[in-house]
XYZ file of C-alpha atoms in Angstrom:
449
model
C 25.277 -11.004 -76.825
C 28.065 -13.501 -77.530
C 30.434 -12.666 -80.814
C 30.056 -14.226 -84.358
C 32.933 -15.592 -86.401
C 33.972 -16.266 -89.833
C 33.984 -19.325 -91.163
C 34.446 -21.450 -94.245
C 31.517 -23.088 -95.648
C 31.442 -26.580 -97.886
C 28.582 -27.048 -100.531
C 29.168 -30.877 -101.276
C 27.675 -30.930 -104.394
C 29.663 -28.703 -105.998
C 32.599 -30.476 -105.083
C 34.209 -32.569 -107.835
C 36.927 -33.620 -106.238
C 40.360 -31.776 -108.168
C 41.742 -31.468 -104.543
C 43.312 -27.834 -105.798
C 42.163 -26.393 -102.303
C 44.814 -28.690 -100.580
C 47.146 -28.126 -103.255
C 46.856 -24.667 -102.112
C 46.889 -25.207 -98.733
C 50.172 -27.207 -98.729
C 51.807 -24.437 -100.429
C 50.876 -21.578 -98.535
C 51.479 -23.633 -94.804
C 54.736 -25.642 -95.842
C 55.553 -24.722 -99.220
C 55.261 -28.287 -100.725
C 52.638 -29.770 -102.928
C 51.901 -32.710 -100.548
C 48.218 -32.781 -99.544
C 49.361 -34.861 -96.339
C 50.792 -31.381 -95.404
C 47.027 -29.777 -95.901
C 45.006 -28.640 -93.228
C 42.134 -29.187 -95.267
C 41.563 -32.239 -96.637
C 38.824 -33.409 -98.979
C 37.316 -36.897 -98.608
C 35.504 -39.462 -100.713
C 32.180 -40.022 -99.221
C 29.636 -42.285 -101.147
C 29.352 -40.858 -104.640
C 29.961 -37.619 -103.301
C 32.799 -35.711 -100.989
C 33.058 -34.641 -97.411
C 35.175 -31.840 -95.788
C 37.920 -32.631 -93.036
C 38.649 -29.251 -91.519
C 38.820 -27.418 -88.382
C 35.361 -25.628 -87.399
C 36.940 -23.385 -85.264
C 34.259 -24.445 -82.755
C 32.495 -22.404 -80.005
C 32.558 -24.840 -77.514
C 35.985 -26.386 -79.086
C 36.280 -30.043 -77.445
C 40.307 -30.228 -78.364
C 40.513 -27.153 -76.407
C 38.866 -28.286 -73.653
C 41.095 -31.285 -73.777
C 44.431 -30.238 -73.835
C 46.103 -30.513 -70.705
C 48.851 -28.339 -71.667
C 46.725 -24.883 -72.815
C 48.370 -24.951 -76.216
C 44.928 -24.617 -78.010
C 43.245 -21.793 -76.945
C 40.071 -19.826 -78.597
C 40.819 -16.616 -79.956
C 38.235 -13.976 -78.739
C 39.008 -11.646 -81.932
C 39.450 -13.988 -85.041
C 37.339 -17.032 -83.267
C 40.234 -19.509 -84.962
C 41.540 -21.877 -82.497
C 45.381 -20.857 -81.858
C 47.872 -23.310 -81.619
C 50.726 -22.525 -79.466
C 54.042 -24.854 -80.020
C 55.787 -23.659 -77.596
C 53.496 -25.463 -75.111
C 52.193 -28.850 -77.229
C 53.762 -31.653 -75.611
C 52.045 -34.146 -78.563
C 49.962 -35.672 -76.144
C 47.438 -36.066 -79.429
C 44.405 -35.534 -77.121
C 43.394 -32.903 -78.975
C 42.916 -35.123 -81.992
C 40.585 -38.057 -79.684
C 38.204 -34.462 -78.850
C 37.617 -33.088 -82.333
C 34.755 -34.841 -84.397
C 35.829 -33.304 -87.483
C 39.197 -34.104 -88.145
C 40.121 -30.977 -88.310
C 43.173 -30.924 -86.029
C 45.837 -33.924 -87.098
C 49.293 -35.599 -86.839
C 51.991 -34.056 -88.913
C 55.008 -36.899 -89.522
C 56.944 -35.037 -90.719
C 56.741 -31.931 -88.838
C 56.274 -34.387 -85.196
C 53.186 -31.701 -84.448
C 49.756 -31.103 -84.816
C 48.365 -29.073 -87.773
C 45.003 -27.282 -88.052
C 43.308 -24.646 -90.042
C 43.791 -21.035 -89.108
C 42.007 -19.777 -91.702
C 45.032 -17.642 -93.475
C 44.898 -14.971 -91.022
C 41.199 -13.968 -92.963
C 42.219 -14.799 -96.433
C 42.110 -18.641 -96.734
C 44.253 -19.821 -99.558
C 41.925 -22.756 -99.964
C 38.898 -20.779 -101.135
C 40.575 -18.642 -103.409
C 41.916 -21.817 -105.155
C 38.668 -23.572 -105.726
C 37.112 -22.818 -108.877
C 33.501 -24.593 -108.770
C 32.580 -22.965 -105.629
C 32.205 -25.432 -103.009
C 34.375 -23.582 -100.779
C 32.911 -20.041 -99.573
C 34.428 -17.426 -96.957
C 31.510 -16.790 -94.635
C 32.050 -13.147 -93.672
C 28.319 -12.135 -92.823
C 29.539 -12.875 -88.718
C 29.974 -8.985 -88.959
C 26.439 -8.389 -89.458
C 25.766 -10.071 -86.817
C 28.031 -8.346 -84.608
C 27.109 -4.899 -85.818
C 23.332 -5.459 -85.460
C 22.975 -8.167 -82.987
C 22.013 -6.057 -80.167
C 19.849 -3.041 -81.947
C 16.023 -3.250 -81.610
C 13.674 -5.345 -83.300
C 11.296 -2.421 -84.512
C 8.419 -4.576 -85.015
C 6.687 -6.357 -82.451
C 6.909 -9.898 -81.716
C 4.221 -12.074 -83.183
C 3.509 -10.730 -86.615
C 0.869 -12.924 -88.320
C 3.110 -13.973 -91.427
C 3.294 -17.386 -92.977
C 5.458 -19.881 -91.879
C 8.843 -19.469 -92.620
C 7.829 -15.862 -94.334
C 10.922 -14.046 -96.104
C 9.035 -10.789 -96.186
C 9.141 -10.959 -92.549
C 12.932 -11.549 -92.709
C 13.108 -8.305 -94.587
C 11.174 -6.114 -92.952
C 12.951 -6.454 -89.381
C 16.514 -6.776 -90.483
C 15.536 -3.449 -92.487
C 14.041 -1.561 -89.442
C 16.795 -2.643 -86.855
C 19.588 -1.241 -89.050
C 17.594 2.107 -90.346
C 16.803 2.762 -86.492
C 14.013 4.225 -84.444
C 14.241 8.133 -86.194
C 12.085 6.847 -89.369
C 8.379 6.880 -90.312
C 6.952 3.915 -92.678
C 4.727 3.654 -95.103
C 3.258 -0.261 -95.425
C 0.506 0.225 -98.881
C -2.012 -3.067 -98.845
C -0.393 -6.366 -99.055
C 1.562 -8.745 -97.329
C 3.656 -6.323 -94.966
C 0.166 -4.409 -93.495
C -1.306 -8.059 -93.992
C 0.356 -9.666 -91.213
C -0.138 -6.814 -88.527
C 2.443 -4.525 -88.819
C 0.270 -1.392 -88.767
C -1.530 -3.268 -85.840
C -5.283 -4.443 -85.201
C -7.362 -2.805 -82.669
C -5.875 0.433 -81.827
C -2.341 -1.243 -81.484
C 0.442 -1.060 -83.571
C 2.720 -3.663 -84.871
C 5.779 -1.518 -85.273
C 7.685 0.390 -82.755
C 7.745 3.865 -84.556
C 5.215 5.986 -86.617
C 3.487 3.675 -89.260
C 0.764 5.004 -91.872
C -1.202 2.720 -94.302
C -1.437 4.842 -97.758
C -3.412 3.608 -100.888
C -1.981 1.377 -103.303
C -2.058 3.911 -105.570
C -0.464 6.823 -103.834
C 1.993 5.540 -101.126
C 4.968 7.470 -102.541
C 3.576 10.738 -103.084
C 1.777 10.323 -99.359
C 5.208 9.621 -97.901
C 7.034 12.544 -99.764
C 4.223 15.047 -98.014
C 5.303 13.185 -94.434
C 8.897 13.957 -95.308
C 8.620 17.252 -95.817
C 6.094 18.061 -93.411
C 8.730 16.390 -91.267
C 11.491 18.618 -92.601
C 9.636 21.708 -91.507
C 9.412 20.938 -88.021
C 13.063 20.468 -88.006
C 13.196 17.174 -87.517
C 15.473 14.587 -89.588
C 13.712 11.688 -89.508
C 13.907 9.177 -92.456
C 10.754 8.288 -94.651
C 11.012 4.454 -95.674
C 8.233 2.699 -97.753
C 7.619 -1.229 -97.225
C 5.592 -2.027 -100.204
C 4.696 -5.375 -102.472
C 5.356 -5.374 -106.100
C 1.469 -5.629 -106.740
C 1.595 -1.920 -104.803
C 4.823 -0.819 -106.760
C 4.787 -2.136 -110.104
C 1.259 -1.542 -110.999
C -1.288 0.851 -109.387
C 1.504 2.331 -107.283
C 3.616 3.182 -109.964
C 2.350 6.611 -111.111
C 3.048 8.173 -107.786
C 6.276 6.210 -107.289
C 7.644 7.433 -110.810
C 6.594 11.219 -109.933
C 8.439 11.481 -106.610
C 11.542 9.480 -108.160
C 11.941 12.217 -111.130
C 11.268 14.936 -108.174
C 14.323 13.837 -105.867
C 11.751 13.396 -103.049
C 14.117 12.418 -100.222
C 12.692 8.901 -99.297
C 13.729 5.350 -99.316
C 11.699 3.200 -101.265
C 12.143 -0.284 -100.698
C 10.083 -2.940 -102.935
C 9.867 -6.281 -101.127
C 9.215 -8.325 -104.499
C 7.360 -12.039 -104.206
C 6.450 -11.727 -107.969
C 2.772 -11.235 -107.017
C -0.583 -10.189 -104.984
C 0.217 -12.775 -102.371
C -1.632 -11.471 -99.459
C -5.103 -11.399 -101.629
C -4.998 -15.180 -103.286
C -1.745 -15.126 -105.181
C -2.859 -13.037 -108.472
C -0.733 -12.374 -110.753
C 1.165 -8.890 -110.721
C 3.283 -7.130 -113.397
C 6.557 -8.805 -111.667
C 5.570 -11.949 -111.911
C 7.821 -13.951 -113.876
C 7.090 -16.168 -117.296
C 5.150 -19.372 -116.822
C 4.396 -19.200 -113.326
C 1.218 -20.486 -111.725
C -1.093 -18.140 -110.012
C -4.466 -17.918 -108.634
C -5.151 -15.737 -112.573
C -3.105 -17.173 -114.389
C -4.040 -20.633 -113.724
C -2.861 -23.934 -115.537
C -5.023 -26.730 -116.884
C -5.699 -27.871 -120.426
C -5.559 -24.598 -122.310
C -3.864 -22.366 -119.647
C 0.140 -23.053 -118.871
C 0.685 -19.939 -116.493
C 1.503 -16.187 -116.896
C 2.009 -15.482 -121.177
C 4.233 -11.913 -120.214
C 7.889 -11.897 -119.006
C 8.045 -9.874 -115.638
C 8.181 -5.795 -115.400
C 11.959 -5.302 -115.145
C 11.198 -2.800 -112.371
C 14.561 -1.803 -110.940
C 15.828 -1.002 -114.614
C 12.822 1.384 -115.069
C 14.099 3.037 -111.870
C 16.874 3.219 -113.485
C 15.895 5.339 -115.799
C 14.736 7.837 -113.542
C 18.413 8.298 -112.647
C 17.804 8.083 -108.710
C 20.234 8.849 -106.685
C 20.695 4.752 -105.655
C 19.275 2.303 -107.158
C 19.998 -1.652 -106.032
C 18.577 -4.967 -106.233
C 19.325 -7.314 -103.068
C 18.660 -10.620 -101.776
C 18.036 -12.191 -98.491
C 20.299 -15.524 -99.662
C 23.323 -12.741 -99.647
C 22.871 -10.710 -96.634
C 26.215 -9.090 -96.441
C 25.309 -7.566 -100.441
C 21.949 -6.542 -99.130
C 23.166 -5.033 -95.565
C 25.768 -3.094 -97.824
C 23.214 -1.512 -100.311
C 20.811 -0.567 -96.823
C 23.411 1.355 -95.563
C 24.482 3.090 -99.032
C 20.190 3.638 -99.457
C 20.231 4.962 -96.436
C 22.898 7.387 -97.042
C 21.374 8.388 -100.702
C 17.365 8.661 -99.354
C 18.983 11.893 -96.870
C 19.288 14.028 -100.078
C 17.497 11.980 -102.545
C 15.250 9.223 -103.766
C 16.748 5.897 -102.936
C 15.196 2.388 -104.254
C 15.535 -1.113 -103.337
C 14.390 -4.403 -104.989
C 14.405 -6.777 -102.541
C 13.260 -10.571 -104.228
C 11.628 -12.296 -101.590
C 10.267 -15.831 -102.368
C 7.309 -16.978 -100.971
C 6.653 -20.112 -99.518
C 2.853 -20.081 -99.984
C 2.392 -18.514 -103.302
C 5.177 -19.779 -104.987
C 4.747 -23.794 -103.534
C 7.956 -24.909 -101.856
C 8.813 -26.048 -98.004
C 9.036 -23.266 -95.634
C 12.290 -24.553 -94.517
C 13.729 -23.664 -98.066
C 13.149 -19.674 -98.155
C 17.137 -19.093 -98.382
C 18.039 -21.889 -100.156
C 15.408 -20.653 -103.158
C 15.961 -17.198 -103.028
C 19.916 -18.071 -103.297
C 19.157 -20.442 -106.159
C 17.725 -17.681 -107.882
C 21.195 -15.482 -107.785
C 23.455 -18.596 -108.613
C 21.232 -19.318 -111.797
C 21.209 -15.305 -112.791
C 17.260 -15.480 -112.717
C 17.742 -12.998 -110.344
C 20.792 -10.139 -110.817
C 22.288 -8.665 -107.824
C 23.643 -4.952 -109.154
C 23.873 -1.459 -108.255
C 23.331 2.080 -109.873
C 23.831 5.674 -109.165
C 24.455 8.722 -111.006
C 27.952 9.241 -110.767
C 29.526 5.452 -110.993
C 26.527 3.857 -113.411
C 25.669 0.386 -113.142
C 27.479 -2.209 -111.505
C 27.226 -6.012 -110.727
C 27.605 -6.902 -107.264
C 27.616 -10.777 -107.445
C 29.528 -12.735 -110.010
C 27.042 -13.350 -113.226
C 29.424 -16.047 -114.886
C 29.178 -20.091 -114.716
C 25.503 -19.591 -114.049
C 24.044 -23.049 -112.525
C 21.553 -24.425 -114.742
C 17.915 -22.778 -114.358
C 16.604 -26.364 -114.130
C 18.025 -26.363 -110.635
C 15.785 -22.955 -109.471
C 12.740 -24.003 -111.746
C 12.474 -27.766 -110.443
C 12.080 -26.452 -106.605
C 9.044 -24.426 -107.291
C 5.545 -25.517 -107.416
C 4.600 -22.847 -109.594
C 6.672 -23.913 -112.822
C 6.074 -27.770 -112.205
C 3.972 -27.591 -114.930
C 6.316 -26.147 -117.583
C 7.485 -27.828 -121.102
C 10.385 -27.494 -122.433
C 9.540 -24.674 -125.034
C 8.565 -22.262 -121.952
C 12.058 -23.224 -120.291
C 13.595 -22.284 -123.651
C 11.562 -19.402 -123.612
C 13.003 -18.619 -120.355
C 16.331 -19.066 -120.487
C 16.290 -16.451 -123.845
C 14.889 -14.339 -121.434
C 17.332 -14.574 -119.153
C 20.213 -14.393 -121.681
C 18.823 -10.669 -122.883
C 18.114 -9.688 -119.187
C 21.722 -10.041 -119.056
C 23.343 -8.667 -121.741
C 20.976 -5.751 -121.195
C 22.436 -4.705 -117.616
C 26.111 -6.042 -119.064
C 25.412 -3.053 -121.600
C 24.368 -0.655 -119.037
C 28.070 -2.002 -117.297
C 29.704 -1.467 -120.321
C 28.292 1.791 -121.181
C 29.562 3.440 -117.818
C 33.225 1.561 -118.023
C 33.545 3.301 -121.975
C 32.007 7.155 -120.552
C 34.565 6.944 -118.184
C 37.970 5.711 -120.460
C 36.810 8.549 -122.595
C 36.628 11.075 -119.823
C 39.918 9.801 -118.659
C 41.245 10.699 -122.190
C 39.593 14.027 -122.416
């Protein structure tokens, strides 16, 4: 397996054009305020902006034509090193890159290109409407490239499933020493506990009730436990399975301690039965019973805050996630993982669904990451002995037009449900700001005590 790389990403549309990131650039390469002096430059495209920057490319064509081996790719950082000590300004190395990310310097006679800021690019920090993003997630990659895909190839999922995204990142970093429990829905649905006699995972799978698939798993625990054997119990369950039926056994083993990992996969409804409605789904959505037409306009309750009421069982770890932020989500596995050895561990994971909730299967990230950036969907964390805390910034939320517009299932909305949920969203927040706040006061006054 080859390495991954950071990187430095460019949303366009964010851009508006200040130029602050090559202020800051100037200043922290040459100490000047001269954007001809920036390694990045910004550039007026249409009615938008495009980015001039190196890409630090794997198959770098200004390496490849420099005929004096000053560029070079570096096998740790992945940035393309420049080495002056060798450029004899042939400027070849400016014909092979596409980008214009390595340039002329006048007044320096030499090239210049990014090189990132040794990990902390100045450029990023200084832009303020987000356009510019340090891509760190390359360490996923690298940590978890080569473990196993637990589940088999071929799973019968819908195209361009997120659930399915879920699932096997979640198996391949928990590891082969686990059992699973996959209650009816979506997960089961598309073969992981197998048809015919055959499996779909690589490691003990068992197919509980909806009703009971916590307390089930909490018996295979510590049935496990008594053989001697330390072998992690992880649930894969819908929020139909969770939120609803499933919630009177999930409830009892979280106020036990049972020492499992519960991990909700959450597309805001009974997707794998004809997209019913489940407690999770949100406001005003569209589903197969809670249809829209002339008197009906969608789903009249605001959605179960689930992770909160977990919550308030004081688990051991608590965490909401998302697939659109995969270095948040690997972070909270591995802390789950850590908390469901001694303890009940649960994680919300908000998977959007291409089928049930009416978008292009080609959009799965881009949704579920609209969903963060317009705080319809809170990334935070809780345990016992640090509270609650956010995880991803909640302030200069984009518009929830931007989210609702995408979705099929709130095309129908007026402008009184939007109001209705944006107020919704507004208290959502200051709730869990509360819980934030809450924690920070316990702890000045402890400090004082």
């Amino acid at each position: 397996m080859g390495a991954a790389y950071e990187t430095i990403h460019f949303k366009a549309e964010a851009c508006d054009g200040c130029n602050d990131c090559m202020t800051a650039c100037a200043a922290a390469k040459t100490q000047t305020d001269e954007h001809l002096h920036s390694r990045i430059q910004i550039v007026p495209s249409g009615e938008g902006f495009e980015l001039a920057i190196c890409r630090q490319c794997g198959d770098p064509k200004c390496v490849l034509n420099c005929p004096a081996a000053a560029l070079s790719k570096n096998a740790g950082s992945g940035v393309i090193d420049w080495d002056g000590s060798k450029c004899v300004n042939c400027l070849l190395c400016t014909v092979g890159c596409a980008y214009g990310g390595i340039v002329y310097d006048s007044v320096s006679s030499q090239v210049i290109k990014c090189d990132m800021c040794h990990g902390a690019p100045a450029c990023v920090k200084a832009c303020a409407t987000g356009a510019l993003k340090h891509i760190t997630s390359a360490r996923i990659y690298n940590e978890a490239g080569n473990l196993e895909d637990l589940f088999a190839p071929g799973l019968s999922g819908c195209q361009g499933c997120n659930t399915e995204l879920i699932m096997r990142h979640t198996l391949r970093r928990i590891g082969p020493d686990v059992v699973v429990a996959t209650p009816p829905g979506c997960i089961p649905g598309m073969g992981s506990v197998g048809y015919n006699g055959l499996t779909g995972t690589k490691v003990p799978v068992f197919h509980p009730l909806l009703t009971n698939t916590a307390s089930m798993l909490a018996g295979v625990r510590r049935q496990y436990k008594r053989a001697g054997r330390d072998v992690l119990a992880v649930a894969l369950a819908g929020d139909g399975g969770t939120a609803d039926v499933g919630f009177q056994s999930l409830s009892g083993a979280a106020e036990r301690g049972e020492e499992i990992l519960y991990i909700c996969v959450d597309n805001e409804g009974y997707m794998n039965t004809g997209m019913q409605r489940s407690g999770c789904t949100p406001y005003g959505a569209w589903t197969s019973t809670t249809p829209v037409g002339e008197r009906a306009h969608g789903k009249t309750q605001d959605a179960k805050n689930l992770p909160l009421l977990m919550v308030m069982h004081n688990c051991d770890y608590v965490a909401t996630a998302s697939t659109a932020f995969m270095e948040d989500l690997y972070d909270k596995l591995d802390r789950a993982i850590l908390a469901a050895r001694t303890g009940f561990a649960y994680l919300h994971i908000y998977s959007p669904c291409t089928t049930g909730w009416r978008f292009p299967s080609d959009q799965n990230v881009e949704v579920a990451r609209k969903a963060v950036e317009t705080n319809f969907v809170l990334l935070w964390e809780f345990n016992p002995r640090d509270g609650l805390q956010f995880t991803h910034p909640v302030e200069n939320a984009r518009p929830i037009d931007e989210y609702l517009e995408v979705l099929g299932k709130y095309r129908h909305l007026d402008a009184d449900q939007v109001a209705h949920i944006e107020r919704s969203l507004r208290n959502n927040l200051a709730r869990i700001r509360g819980f934030v706040a809450a924690k920070g006061t316990a702890s000045a006054e402890a400090g004082r005590a």
